[in-house]
């Protein structure tokens, strides 16, 4: 049976929001932990678009055994399960992505983290093996009724300044928004796949030992390159390559229907049929959990919209997942903000209500 979850970012992982999730019918939480720590450095680097999603602080105590244990406990206390953590802190693994001098030390950190998650009982680690990360989106009244949402419209792509990866600053000393201290040099797609294969070779055996599944999110937005750096999974067939590198239950997917729908056949060999893609990958048993999101358009021009007004028939998407016995967690991904006193909550509640109704309907059929 498919399970309903809600993704919550670090600073909104509150008891009140756990109750909100429960009230909307969710049984699971996905905790997005990066950049949640409000240190002095974070304050210094926030407030400017060039700093992207802000400062990634390696010393956030949530990444310790006690931190993760207490997080899980507070979620369990609200009668919810912690389904997954989402995303490594960029400050913890930038040289794994960049193939830099701290790579081996950082891989050791990740191994320890997975063991810690195993001890605490957190079954999934969602991540995104990406240099540019989520970047370049604009926002506007793109969804029904003029609801505020995000989109992508082929922006100019300045190179990434040193000290930044995944759209977050990890080194305040060298980061300069204008790139005066240098930018990340160009490298090839194959080089990126080599870095990724090395990561999987090193980490998947540890994930198996720890009982924690690795769940890779595709590149959002799924452009072949972004800011002069290659992207790993920007076509549906790239997921197959990910699965084949390490054929293990513990090497899985954070299956983002929105991002998959944004993928353009113009950049690959697929036919662009999202239902084929959902069918093919849900048959593998390697989907750890689903990002449930709908869009209009494909890269390099698309808008994120409400779940029931995008290009994908989301009822059909759920029907295919059920047919293939997917029994994991689905969370609403980004949702349009609705015009009221609680724009974020209303957007999530709308998506959760839709999902709950369709899942219930399919269970009855
Ligand atoms: Mn997503």
mmCIF file of C-alpha atoms and ligand atoms in Angstrom, residues 86 134 217-218 220 254-260 262 290-293 304 331-334, ligand 1:
data_model
loop_
_atom_site.group_PDB
_atom_site.id
_atom_site.type_symbol
_atom_site.label_atom_id
_atom_site.label_comp_id
_atom_site.label_asym_id
_atom_site.label_seq_id
_atom_site.Cartn_x
_atom_site.Cartn_y
_atom_site.Cartn_z
ATOM 1 C CA UNK A 86 16.927 14.495 2.216
ATOM 2 C CA UNK A 134 18.752 23.465 -8.152
ATOM 3 C CA UNK A 217 17.136 12.674 -7.102
ATOM 4 C CA UNK A 218 17.433 13.556 -10.811
ATOM 5 C CA UNK A 220 16.469 19.771 -11.317
ATOM 6 C CA UNK A 254 14.273 9.518 -5.132
ATOM 7 C CA UNK A 255 11.797 9.448 -7.973
ATOM 8 C CA UNK A 256 10.772 13.015 -8.845
ATOM 9 C CA UNK A 257 7.866 12.911 -11.292
ATOM 10 C CA UNK A 258 8.072 16.691 -11.777
ATOM 11 C CA UNK A 259 11.717 16.633 -12.815
ATOM 12 C CA UNK A 260 11.185 13.549 -15.014
ATOM 13 C CA UNK A 262 10.527 18.376 -17.367
ATOM 14 C CA UNK A 290 8.362 9.607 -4.792
ATOM 15 C CA UNK A 291 8.310 13.391 -5.259
ATOM 16 C CA UNK A 292 4.768 14.017 -6.470
ATOM 17 C CA UNK A 293 4.787 17.190 -8.562
ATOM 18 C CA UNK A 304 5.526 24.211 -11.918
ATOM 19 C CA UNK A 331 5.403 13.364 -0.743
ATOM 20 C CA UNK A 332 4.156 16.507 -2.459
ATOM 21 C CA UNK A 333 7.220 18.241 -3.934
ATOM 22 C CA UNK A 334 7.238 22.025 -4.371
HETATM 23 MN MN1 LIG B 1 11.867 16.795 -6.622
#
